[in-house]
PDB file of C-alpha atoms in Angstrom:
ATOM      1  CA  MET A   1      10.354 -28.853   1.807  1.00  0.00           C
ATOM      2  CA  TYR A   2       9.211 -27.118   4.883  1.00  0.00           C
ATOM      3  CA  LYS A   3       6.920 -28.828   7.168  1.00  0.00           C
ATOM      4  CA  PRO A   4       4.360 -27.150   9.489  1.00  0.00           C
ATOM      5  CA  ASP A   5       6.111 -28.573  12.529  1.00  0.00           C
ATOM      6  CA  GLN A   6       9.352 -26.797  11.482  1.00  0.00           C
ATOM      7  CA  ILE A   7       7.563 -23.460  12.141  1.00  0.00           C
ATOM      8  CA  ASP A   8       4.878 -24.564  14.546  1.00  0.00           C
ATOM      9  CA  ASN A   9       7.224 -24.271  17.454  1.00  0.00           C
ATOM     10  CA  HIS A  10       5.575 -22.190  20.329  1.00  0.00           C
ATOM     11  CA  LYS A  11       8.920 -20.675  21.413  1.00  0.00           C
ATOM     12  CA  SER A  12      10.031 -19.625  18.121  1.00  0.00           C
ATOM     13  CA  ILE A  13       6.756 -18.107  17.234  1.00  0.00           C
ATOM     14  CA  ILE A  14       6.415 -16.125  20.364  1.00  0.00           C
ATOM     15  CA  ASN A  15      10.036 -14.845  19.675  1.00  0.00           C
ATOM     16  CA  LEU A  16       8.948 -13.750  16.037  1.00  0.00           C
ATOM     17  CA  PHE A  17       5.903 -11.966  17.051  1.00  0.00           C
ATOM     18  CA  ASP A  18       7.898 -10.219  20.077  1.00  0.00           C
ATOM     19  CA  LYS A  19      10.394  -9.007  17.506  1.00  0.00           C
ATOM     20  CA  ALA A  20       7.932  -7.983  15.077  1.00  0.00           C
ATOM     21  CA  ALA A  21       5.706  -6.261  17.823  1.00  0.00           C
ATOM     22  CA  SER A  22       8.769  -4.180  19.021  1.00  0.00           C
ATOM     23  CA  LYS A  23       9.436  -3.063  15.431  1.00  0.00           C
ATOM     24  CA  SER A  24       5.945  -1.701  14.931  1.00  0.00           C
ATOM     25  CA  LYS A  25       2.962  -0.758  17.318  1.00  0.00           C
ATOM     26  CA  THR A  26       0.853  -0.723  14.233  1.00  0.00           C
ATOM     27  CA  SER A  27       1.236  -4.406  13.710  1.00  0.00           C
ATOM     28  CA  GLY A  28      -1.393  -4.925  16.217  1.00  0.00           C
ATOM     29  CA  LEU A  29       0.726  -7.550  18.108  1.00  0.00           C
ATOM     30  CA  GLN A  30       1.560  -7.305  21.707  1.00  0.00           C
ATOM     31  CA  SER A  31       5.065  -8.318  22.872  1.00  0.00           C
ATOM     32  CA  SER A  32       5.488 -11.048  25.476  1.00  0.00           C
ATOM     33  CA  LEU A  33       2.799 -13.310  24.011  1.00  0.00           C
ATOM     34  CA  SER A  34       2.294 -16.394  25.954  1.00  0.00           C
ATOM     35  CA  GLN A  35       2.024 -19.833  24.170  1.00  0.00           C
ATOM     36  CA  ARG A  36      -1.907 -19.918  24.804  1.00  0.00           C
ATOM     37  CA  GLN A  37      -2.198 -16.134  23.374  1.00  0.00           C
ATOM     38  CA  THR A  38       0.023 -17.213  20.345  1.00  0.00           C
ATOM     39  CA  ASN A  39      -2.121 -20.149  19.653  1.00  0.00           C
ATOM     40  CA  ALA A  40      -5.349 -18.298  19.861  1.00  0.00           C
ATOM     41  CA  LEU A  41      -3.912 -15.479  17.629  1.00  0.00           C
ATOM     42  CA  LEU A  42      -2.747 -17.972  14.729  1.00  0.00           C
ATOM     43  CA  ASP A  43      -5.725 -20.414  14.946  1.00  0.00           C
ATOM     44  CA  ASN A  44      -8.528 -18.097  15.573  1.00  0.00           C
ATOM     45  CA  ALA A  45      -7.727 -14.543  14.385  1.00  0.00           C
ATOM     46  CA  PRO A  46      -9.741 -13.551  11.232  1.00  0.00           C
ATOM     47  CA  ILE A  47      -6.532 -12.616   9.342  1.00  0.00           C
ATOM     48  CA  CYS A  48      -4.199 -14.100   7.010  1.00  0.00           C
ATOM     49  CA  ILE A  49      -0.849 -14.518   8.665  1.00  0.00           C
ATOM     50  CA  LYS A  50       2.151 -15.662   6.703  1.00  0.00           C
ATOM     51  CA  ILE A  51       5.758 -16.472   7.534  1.00  0.00           C
ATOM     52  CA  LEU A  52       8.267 -16.384   4.669  1.00  0.00           C
ATOM     53  CA  ASP A  53      11.940 -16.666   4.628  1.00  0.00           C
ATOM     54  CA  THR A  54      14.045 -14.101   2.773  1.00  0.00           C
ATOM     55  CA  ASP A  55      13.712 -16.076  -0.523  1.00  0.00           C
ATOM     56  CA  PHE A  56       9.898 -15.612  -0.143  1.00  0.00           C
ATOM     57  CA  ASN A  57       9.236 -19.175   0.380  1.00  0.00           C
ATOM     58  CA  LEU A  58       6.138 -20.044   2.548  1.00  0.00           C
ATOM     59  CA  LYS A  59       7.048 -21.586   6.166  1.00  0.00           C
ATOM     60  CA  TYR A  60       3.770 -21.045   7.695  1.00  0.00           C
ATOM     61  CA  MET A  61       0.087 -19.858   7.005  1.00  0.00           C
ATOM     62  CA  SER A  62      -2.611 -19.281   9.671  1.00  0.00           C
ATOM     63  CA  PRO A  63      -5.799 -21.276   9.403  1.00  0.00           C
ATOM     64  CA  ALA A  64      -7.731 -18.356   8.595  1.00  0.00           C
ATOM     65  CA  GLY A  65      -5.548 -17.570   5.442  1.00  0.00           C
ATOM     66  CA  ILE A  66      -6.015 -21.183   4.421  1.00  0.00           C
ATOM     67  CA  LYS A  67      -9.713 -21.060   4.723  1.00  0.00           C
ATOM     68  CA  SER A  68     -10.018 -17.731   2.765  1.00  0.00           C
ATOM     69  CA  LEU A  69      -8.097 -18.962  -0.147  1.00  0.00           C
ATOM     70  CA  GLY A  70      -9.813 -22.417  -0.323  1.00  0.00           C
ATOM     71  CA  ILE A  71      -6.800 -24.313   0.204  1.00  0.00           C
ATOM     72  CA  ASN A  72      -7.381 -28.015   0.987  1.00  0.00           C
ATOM     73  CA  ASP A  73      -3.898 -29.150   1.781  1.00  0.00           C
ATOM     74  CA  ILE A  74      -1.374 -26.374   2.874  1.00  0.00           C
ATOM     75  CA  ASN A  75       1.355 -29.030   2.782  1.00  0.00           C
ATOM     76  CA  ASN A  76       1.349 -28.489  -0.901  1.00  0.00           C
ATOM     77  CA  PHE A  77       2.443 -24.840  -0.556  1.00  0.00           C
ATOM     78  CA  TYR A  78       4.959 -25.031   2.311  1.00  0.00           C
ATOM     79  CA  GLY A  79       8.385 -24.339   0.597  1.00  0.00           C
ATOM     80  CA  GLN A  80       6.725 -22.970  -2.439  1.00  0.00           C
ATOM     81  CA  ALA A  81       7.501 -19.301  -3.634  1.00  0.00           C
ATOM     82  CA  TYR A  82       5.078 -16.448  -2.425  1.00  0.00           C
ATOM     83  CA  PRO A  83       2.958 -14.970  -4.130  1.00  0.00           C
ATOM     84  CA  PHE A  84       1.276 -17.972  -5.364  1.00  0.00           C
ATOM     85  CA  ASP A  85       1.159 -18.589  -9.019  1.00  0.00           C
ATOM     86  CA  PHE A  86      -2.764 -18.598  -9.207  1.00  0.00           C
ATOM     87  CA  TYR A  87      -2.657 -14.951  -8.030  1.00  0.00           C
ATOM     88  CA  PRO A  88      -3.247 -12.212 -10.744  1.00  0.00           C
ATOM     89  CA  GLN A  89       0.215 -11.387 -12.311  1.00  0.00           C
ATOM     90  CA  LEU A  90      -0.353  -7.587 -11.376  1.00  0.00           C
ATOM     91  CA  PHE A  91      -0.576  -8.605  -7.705  1.00  0.00           C
ATOM     92  CA  CYS A  92       2.346 -10.830  -7.917  1.00  0.00           C
ATOM     93  CA  ASP A  93       4.396  -8.027  -9.478  1.00  0.00           C
ATOM     94  CA  ASP A  94       3.355  -5.516  -6.855  1.00  0.00           C
ATOM     95  CA  MET A  95       3.729  -8.028  -3.860  1.00  0.00           C
ATOM     96  CA  THR A  96       7.144  -9.131  -4.968  1.00  0.00           C
ATOM     97  CA  GLU A  97       8.141  -5.493  -5.254  1.00  0.00           C
ATOM     98  CA  SER A  98       7.004  -4.685  -1.784  1.00  0.00           C
ATOM     99  CA  LEU A  99       8.689  -7.792  -0.254  1.00  0.00           C
ATOM    100  CA  ASN A 100      11.928  -6.788  -1.981  1.00  0.00           C
ATOM    101  CA  ARG A 101      11.520  -3.417  -0.481  1.00  0.00           C
ATOM    102  CA  ALA A 102      10.938  -4.710   3.033  1.00  0.00           C
ATOM    103  CA  VAL A 103      14.108  -6.758   2.774  1.00  0.00           C
ATOM    104  CA  THR A 104      16.375  -4.216   1.226  1.00  0.00           C
ATOM    105  CA  THR A 105      15.313  -1.310   3.568  1.00  0.00           C
ATOM    106  CA  ASN A 106      14.493  -3.208   6.628  1.00  0.00           C
ATOM    107  CA  LYS A 107      11.302  -1.283   7.087  1.00  0.00           C
ATOM    108  CA  ILE A 108       7.610  -2.132   7.231  1.00  0.00           C
ATOM    109  CA  VAL A 109       5.798  -1.986   3.924  1.00  0.00           C
ATOM    110  CA  LYS A 110       2.060  -1.965   3.583  1.00  0.00           C
ATOM    111  CA  GLN A 111      -0.050  -2.502   0.396  1.00  0.00           C
ATOM    112  CA  GLU A 112      -3.736  -3.063  -0.507  1.00  0.00           C
ATOM    113  CA  ALA A 113      -4.737  -5.046  -3.482  1.00  0.00           C
ATOM    114  CA  SER A 114      -7.194  -7.627  -4.989  1.00  0.00           C
ATOM    115  CA  ILE A 115      -6.272 -11.299  -5.357  1.00  0.00           C
ATOM    116  CA  VAL A 116      -8.258 -14.546  -6.150  1.00  0.00           C
ATOM    117  CA  ASP A 117      -8.808 -17.800  -4.159  1.00  0.00           C
ATOM    118  CA  LEU A 118      -8.338 -21.097  -5.820  1.00  0.00           C
ATOM    119  CA  LYS A 119     -11.897 -21.045  -7.122  1.00  0.00           C
ATOM    120  CA  GLY A 120     -11.333 -17.694  -8.738  1.00  0.00           C
ATOM    121  CA  ASN A 121     -13.249 -15.603  -6.488  1.00  0.00           C
ATOM    122  CA  GLU A 122     -11.938 -12.036  -6.011  1.00  0.00           C
ATOM    123  CA  LEU A 123     -10.802 -11.065  -2.387  1.00  0.00           C
ATOM    124  CA  ARG A 124      -9.251  -7.620  -1.375  1.00  0.00           C
ATOM    125  CA  PHE A 125      -6.538  -7.611   1.221  1.00  0.00           C
ATOM    126  CA  HIS A 126      -4.781  -4.846   3.110  1.00  0.00           C
ATOM    127  CA  SER A 127      -1.223  -6.333   3.922  1.00  0.00           C
ATOM    128  CA  THR A 128       1.575  -5.335   6.304  1.00  0.00           C
ATOM    129  CA  ILE A 129       4.941  -6.900   5.548  1.00  0.00           C
ATOM    130  CA  ILE A 130       7.275  -6.987   8.650  1.00  0.00           C
ATOM    131  CA  PRO A 131      10.908  -7.731   8.221  1.00  0.00           C
ATOM    132  CA  VAL A 132      12.163  -9.467  11.444  1.00  0.00           C
ATOM    133  CA  GLU A 133      15.888  -9.608  12.235  1.00  0.00           C
ATOM    134  CA  SER A 134      18.174 -12.449  13.886  1.00  0.00           C
ATOM    135  CA  GLU A 135      20.271 -11.655  16.805  1.00  0.00           C
ATOM    136  CA  SER A 136      23.019 -10.580  14.496  1.00  0.00           C
ATOM    137  CA  GLY A 137      20.913  -7.920  12.805  1.00  0.00           C
ATOM    138  CA  GLN A 138      20.355  -9.898   9.510  1.00  0.00           C
ATOM    139  CA  ASN A 139      16.815 -10.166   8.086  1.00  0.00           C
ATOM    140  CA  GLN A 140      15.851 -13.760   8.391  1.00  0.00           C
ATOM    141  CA  THR A 141      11.967 -13.674   8.465  1.00  0.00           C
ATOM    142  CA  LEU A 142       9.250 -11.848   6.816  1.00  0.00           C
ATOM    143  CA  LEU A 143       5.781 -11.607   8.507  1.00  0.00           C
ATOM    144  CA  VAL A 144       2.940 -10.963   6.173  1.00  0.00           C
ATOM    145  CA  ILE A 145      -0.250  -9.898   7.988  1.00  0.00           C
ATOM    146  CA  SER A 146      -3.263  -9.593   5.735  1.00  0.00           C
ATOM    147  CA  ILE A 147      -6.606  -8.318   6.647  1.00  0.00           C
ATOM    148  CA  GLU A 148      -9.562  -8.699   4.173  1.00  0.00           C
ATOM    149  CA  VAL A 149     -11.021  -5.371   3.218  1.00  0.00           C
ATOM    150  CA  PRO A 150     -14.868  -5.473   2.575  1.00  0.00           C
ATOM    151  CA  VAL A 151     -16.310  -3.612  -0.397  1.00  0.00           C
ATOM    152  CA  THR A 152     -18.294  -1.118   1.720  1.00  0.00           C
ATOM    153  CA  ASN A 153     -16.735   2.191   0.317  1.00  0.00           C
ATOM    154  CA  GLU A 154     -18.274   4.543  -1.861  1.00  0.00           C
ATOM    155  CA  GLU A 155     -16.644   3.182  -5.010  1.00  0.00           C
ATOM    156  CA  GLY A 156     -18.052  -0.099  -4.260  1.00  0.00           C
ATOM    157  CA  ILE A 157     -21.426   1.253  -3.750  1.00  0.00           C
ATOM    158  CA  GLU A 158     -21.087   3.362  -6.872  1.00  0.00           C
ATOM    159  CA  LEU A 159     -20.207   0.172  -8.925  1.00  0.00           C
ATOM    160  CA  SER A 160     -22.870  -1.945  -7.481  1.00  0.00           C
ATOM    161  CA  THR A 161     -25.489   0.776  -8.571  1.00  0.00           C
ATOM    162  CA  LEU A 162     -24.059   1.209 -12.025  1.00  0.00           C
ATOM    163  CA  LYS A 163     -23.990  -2.499 -12.579  1.00  0.00           C
ATOM    164  CA  ASN A 164     -27.772  -2.429 -12.053  1.00  0.00           C
ATOM    165  CA  LEU A 165     -28.129   0.506 -14.354  1.00  0.00           C
ATOM    166  CA  GLN A 166     -26.200  -1.485 -17.081  1.00  0.00           C
ATOM    167  CA  GLU A 167     -29.131  -3.874 -17.470  1.00  0.00           C
ATOM    168  CA  ASN A 168     -31.509  -0.997 -18.220  1.00  0.00           C
ATOM    169  CA  VAL A 169     -29.562   2.005 -19.662  1.00  0.00           C
ATOM    170  CA  GLY A 170     -26.989   0.221 -21.746  1.00  0.00           C
ATOM    171  CA  GLU A 171     -23.372  -0.976 -21.572  1.00  0.00           C
ATOM    172  CA  HIS A 172     -21.499   1.799 -23.236  1.00  0.00           C
ATOM    173  CA  PHE A 173     -22.965   4.763 -21.007  1.00  0.00           C
ATOM    174  CA  THR A 174     -22.630   2.637 -17.781  1.00  0.00           C
ATOM    175  CA  ILE A 175     -18.820   1.802 -18.219  1.00  0.00           C
ATOM    176  CA  GLU A 176     -18.070   5.335 -19.275  1.00  0.00           C
ATOM    177  CA  HIS A 177     -19.740   6.727 -16.194  1.00  0.00           C
ATOM    178  CA  SER A 178     -18.441   4.095 -13.949  1.00  0.00           C
ATOM    179  CA  ASN A 179     -14.784   4.916 -15.145  1.00  0.00           C
ATOM    180  CA  LYS A 180     -15.414   8.807 -14.463  1.00  0.00           C
ATOM    181  CA  ASN A 181     -16.625   8.183 -11.035  1.00  0.00           C
ATOM    182  CA  ILE A 182     -13.747   5.897 -10.062  1.00  0.00           C
ATOM    183  CA  ASN A 183     -11.173   8.324 -11.599  1.00  0.00           C
ATOM    184  CA  SER A 184     -12.555  11.327  -9.739  1.00  0.00           C
ATOM    185  CA  SER A 185     -12.715   9.383  -6.580  1.00  0.00           C
ATOM    186  CA  PHE A 186      -9.181   8.145  -6.791  1.00  0.00           C
ATOM    187  CA  MET A 187      -7.722  11.499  -7.660  1.00  0.00           C
ATOM    188  CA  ALA A 188      -9.694  13.280  -4.911  1.00  0.00           C
ATOM    189  CA  LYS A 189      -8.039  10.814  -2.475  1.00  0.00           C
ATOM    190  CA  VAL A 190      -4.600  11.460  -3.984  1.00  0.00           C
ATOM    191  CA  GLU A 191      -4.945  15.190  -4.103  1.00  0.00           C
ATOM    192  CA  ASN A 192      -6.156  15.302  -0.342  1.00  0.00           C
ATOM    193  CA  ILE A 193      -3.252  13.300   0.845  1.00  0.00           C
ATOM    194  CA  VAL A 194      -0.783  15.526  -0.910  1.00  0.00           C
ATOM    195  CA  LEU A 195      -2.492  18.780   0.336  1.00  0.00           C
ATOM    196  CA  VAL A 196      -2.444  17.361   3.913  1.00  0.00           C
ATOM    197  CA  ASN A 197       1.293  16.306   3.837  1.00  0.00           C
ATOM    198  CA  MET A 198       2.889  18.998   1.509  1.00  0.00           C
ATOM    199  CA  ASN A 199       4.329  20.957   4.389  1.00  0.00           C
ATOM    200  CA  ASP A 200       6.450  17.866   5.057  1.00  0.00           C
ATOM    201  CA  ASN A 201       9.680  18.182   2.935  1.00  0.00           C
ATOM    202  CA  ASN A 202      10.214  14.452   3.180  1.00  0.00           C
ATOM    203  CA  PHE A 203       6.823  13.744   1.825  1.00  0.00           C
ATOM    204  CA  ASP A 204       7.526  12.034  -1.624  1.00  0.00           C
ATOM    205  CA  VAL A 205       6.289   9.492  -4.095  1.00  0.00           C
ATOM    206  CA  ASN A 206       7.019   6.623  -1.653  1.00  0.00           C
ATOM    207  CA  ALA A 207       5.096   8.131   1.089  1.00  0.00           C
ATOM    208  CA  LEU A 208       2.109   8.976  -1.077  1.00  0.00           C
ATOM    209  CA  ALA A 209       2.267   5.287  -2.175  1.00  0.00           C
ATOM    210  CA  GLU A 210       2.222   4.128   1.375  1.00  0.00           C
ATOM    211  CA  HIS A 211      -0.729   6.364   2.226  1.00  0.00           C
ATOM    212  CA  LEU A 212      -2.746   4.792  -0.543  1.00  0.00           C
ATOM    213  CA  PHE A 213      -1.657   1.307   0.443  1.00  0.00           C
ATOM    214  CA  MET A 214      -0.139   0.438  -2.947  1.00  0.00           C
ATOM    215  CA  SER A 215       3.211   0.006  -4.289  1.00  0.00           C
ATOM    216  CA  ARG A 216       5.279   2.922  -5.996  1.00  0.00           C
ATOM    217  CA  SER A 217       4.736   1.279  -9.372  1.00  0.00           C
ATOM    218  CA  THR A 218       1.106   0.693  -9.052  1.00  0.00           C
ATOM    219  CA  LEU A 219       0.748   4.457  -8.112  1.00  0.00           C
ATOM    220  CA  GLN A 220       2.722   5.576 -11.111  1.00  0.00           C
ATOM    221  CA  ARG A 221       0.680   3.443 -13.555  1.00  0.00           C
ATOM    222  CA  LYS A 222      -2.581   4.730 -12.082  1.00  0.00           C
ATOM    223  CA  LEU A 223      -1.573   8.391 -12.351  1.00  0.00           C
ATOM    224  CA  LYS A 224      -0.170   7.911 -15.819  1.00  0.00           C
ATOM    225  CA  ALA A 225      -3.453   6.380 -17.003  1.00  0.00           C
ATOM    226  CA  GLU A 226      -5.573   9.104 -15.164  1.00  0.00           C
ATOM    227  CA  ILE A 227      -3.635  12.237 -15.777  1.00  0.00           C
ATOM    228  CA  GLY A 228      -0.601  11.491 -17.928  1.00  0.00           C
ATOM    229  CA  GLU A 229       1.800  12.581 -15.296  1.00  0.00           C
ATOM    230  CA  SER A 230       4.223  10.916 -12.789  1.00  0.00           C
ATOM    231  CA  ALA A 231       3.575  11.070  -9.151  1.00  0.00           C
ATOM    232  CA  ALA A 232       6.727  13.427  -8.688  1.00  0.00           C
ATOM    233  CA  VAL A 233       5.352  15.936 -11.163  1.00  0.00           C
ATOM    234  CA  PHE A 234       1.878  15.932  -9.663  1.00  0.00           C
ATOM    235  CA  ILE A 235       3.319  16.418  -6.153  1.00  0.00           C
ATOM    236  CA  ARG A 236       5.490  19.303  -7.188  1.00  0.00           C
ATOM    237  CA  GLN A 237       2.670  20.975  -9.296  1.00  0.00           C
ATOM    238  CA  LYS A 238       0.353  20.819  -6.260  1.00  0.00           C
ATOM    239  CA  ARG A 239       2.989  22.450  -4.165  1.00  0.00           C
ATOM    240  CA  LEU A 240       3.735  25.136  -6.672  1.00  0.00           C
ATOM    241  CA  SER A 241      -0.006  25.751  -6.984  1.00  0.00           C
ATOM    242  CA  LYS A 242      -0.437  26.114  -3.212  1.00  0.00           C
ATOM    243  CA  ALA A 243       2.649  28.355  -3.056  1.00  0.00           C
ATOM    244  CA  HIS A 244       1.152  30.521  -5.749  1.00  0.00           C
ATOM    245  CA  GLU A 245      -2.184  30.817  -3.658  1.00  0.00           C
ATOM    246  CA  LEU A 246      -0.039  31.784  -0.553  1.00  0.00           C
ATOM    247  CA  ILE A 247       1.953  34.448  -2.424  1.00  0.00           C
ATOM    248  CA  GLN A 248      -1.189  35.970  -4.015  1.00  0.00           C
ATOM    249  CA  SER A 249      -2.683  36.106  -0.693  1.00  0.00           C
ATOM    250  CA  LYS A 250       0.349  37.469   0.916  1.00  0.00           C
ATOM    251  CA  VAL A 251       0.308  34.888   3.879  1.00  0.00           C
ATOM    252  CA  HIS A 252       4.072  35.203   4.323  1.00  0.00           C
ATOM    253  CA  LYS A 253       6.600  37.925   4.378  1.00  0.00           C
ATOM    254  CA  THR A 254       9.260  36.187   2.244  1.00  0.00           C
ATOM    255  CA  LEU A 255       9.462  33.566  -0.602  1.00  0.00           C
ATOM    256  CA  THR A 256      11.670  31.357   1.680  1.00  0.00           C
ATOM    257  CA  GLU A 257       8.835  31.077   4.185  1.00  0.00           C
ATOM    258  CA  THR A 258       6.524  30.155   1.511  1.00  0.00           C
ATOM    259  CA  ALA A 259       8.730  27.625  -0.024  1.00  0.00           C
ATOM    260  CA  TYR A 260       9.411  26.001   3.122  1.00  0.00           C
ATOM    261  CA  SER A 261       5.633  25.889   4.079  1.00  0.00           C
ATOM    262  CA  VAL A 262       4.789  23.911   1.073  1.00  0.00           C
ATOM    263  CA  GLY A 263       7.701  21.346   1.470  1.00  0.00           C
ATOM    264  CA  PHE A 264      10.643  22.879  -0.807  1.00  0.00           C
ATOM    265  CA  LYS A 265      13.969  22.267   0.817  1.00  0.00           C
ATOM    266  CA  HIS A 266      15.924  24.567  -1.266  1.00  0.00           C
ATOM    267  CA  ILE A 267      14.761  28.432  -2.074  1.00  0.00           C
ATOM    268  CA  GLY A 268      16.939  28.422  -5.320  1.00  0.00           C
ATOM    269  CA  ASN A 269      15.152  25.306  -6.637  1.00  0.00           C
ATOM    270  CA  PHE A 270      11.768  26.808  -5.801  1.00  0.00           C
ATOM    271  CA  SER A 271      12.541  30.130  -7.368  1.00  0.00           C
ATOM    272  CA  THR A 272      13.313  28.470 -10.567  1.00  0.00           C
ATOM    273  CA  LEU A 273      10.368  26.252 -10.602  1.00  0.00           C
ATOM    274  CA  TYR A 274       7.920  28.760  -9.528  1.00  0.00           C
ATOM    275  CA  LYS A 275       9.183  31.328 -12.473  1.00  0.00           C
ATOM    276  CA  LYS A 276       8.286  28.408 -14.923  1.00  0.00           C
ATOM    277  CA  TYR A 277       4.931  27.785 -13.118  1.00  0.00           C
ATOM    278  CA  GLN A 278       3.950  31.457 -13.412  1.00  0.00           C
ATOM    279  CA  ILE A 279       4.741  31.341 -17.258  1.00  0.00           C
ATOM    280  CA  THR A 280       2.504  28.237 -17.514  1.00  0.00           C
ATOM    281  CA  ILE A 281      -0.536  29.663 -15.648  1.00  0.00           C
ATOM    282  CA  LYS A 282      -0.099  32.802 -17.698  1.00  0.00           C
ATOM    283  CA  ASN A 283      -0.386  31.007 -20.929  1.00  0.00           C
ATOM    284  CA  GLN A 284      -3.485  28.844 -20.114  1.00  0.00           C
TER     285      GLN A 284
END
């Protein structure tokens, strides 16, 4: 079993943060951290920092993370597999998928999801998973930086209001209205991200999932539940819809220009799909 002193070595931790920082400026870490700076970051930062080996066993957790989860003795968790077994199964599945993706692609992976502490209280975290390489270029450590996300967005306010209404109006109406608002808010966010990024021909399902801070599988499940379509079909339909709008407005001189402007790589593929799209909208 891992002991805290096995990872609580200032030099090794400084090297770890140096490598992570050089990999991503968005990690919020500066390179060349001093021993004092590292101590301050690990002991006082209001974020949960976890260090895992490539088998996803916990090697270190920062004091803020230990406190937020209500863990009395972290020694009981060192050497144990992460995610912890008291987390919701959906989170465990998504986090395991994200950890595997970080290891296999050697790229930073982000996700946002809800968990529970040891007392069953719900918490929501935005996590950044950074694979850190050894000198030989092999992944040897995973750095997981999690920041608690407060419920201050419109969905949270909407749900709070609806819970109050439930006492006076009735459960059936409130739940139905709540689902409607959450769905429209989520789909509006998805559609906006696709519209903003559709001109990038590398924008795909994985990119959309990253923008939404969720795993690919979670995105697929949510879209299937909301509109009965896969993410790939949704993105393609939005591209075709935008292309149709541009063609009708005669924005471009050629179909090739239009196809490229909405993210299609091959004009032949675009022509085939657009013909089918025209038939579909004529029959509506």
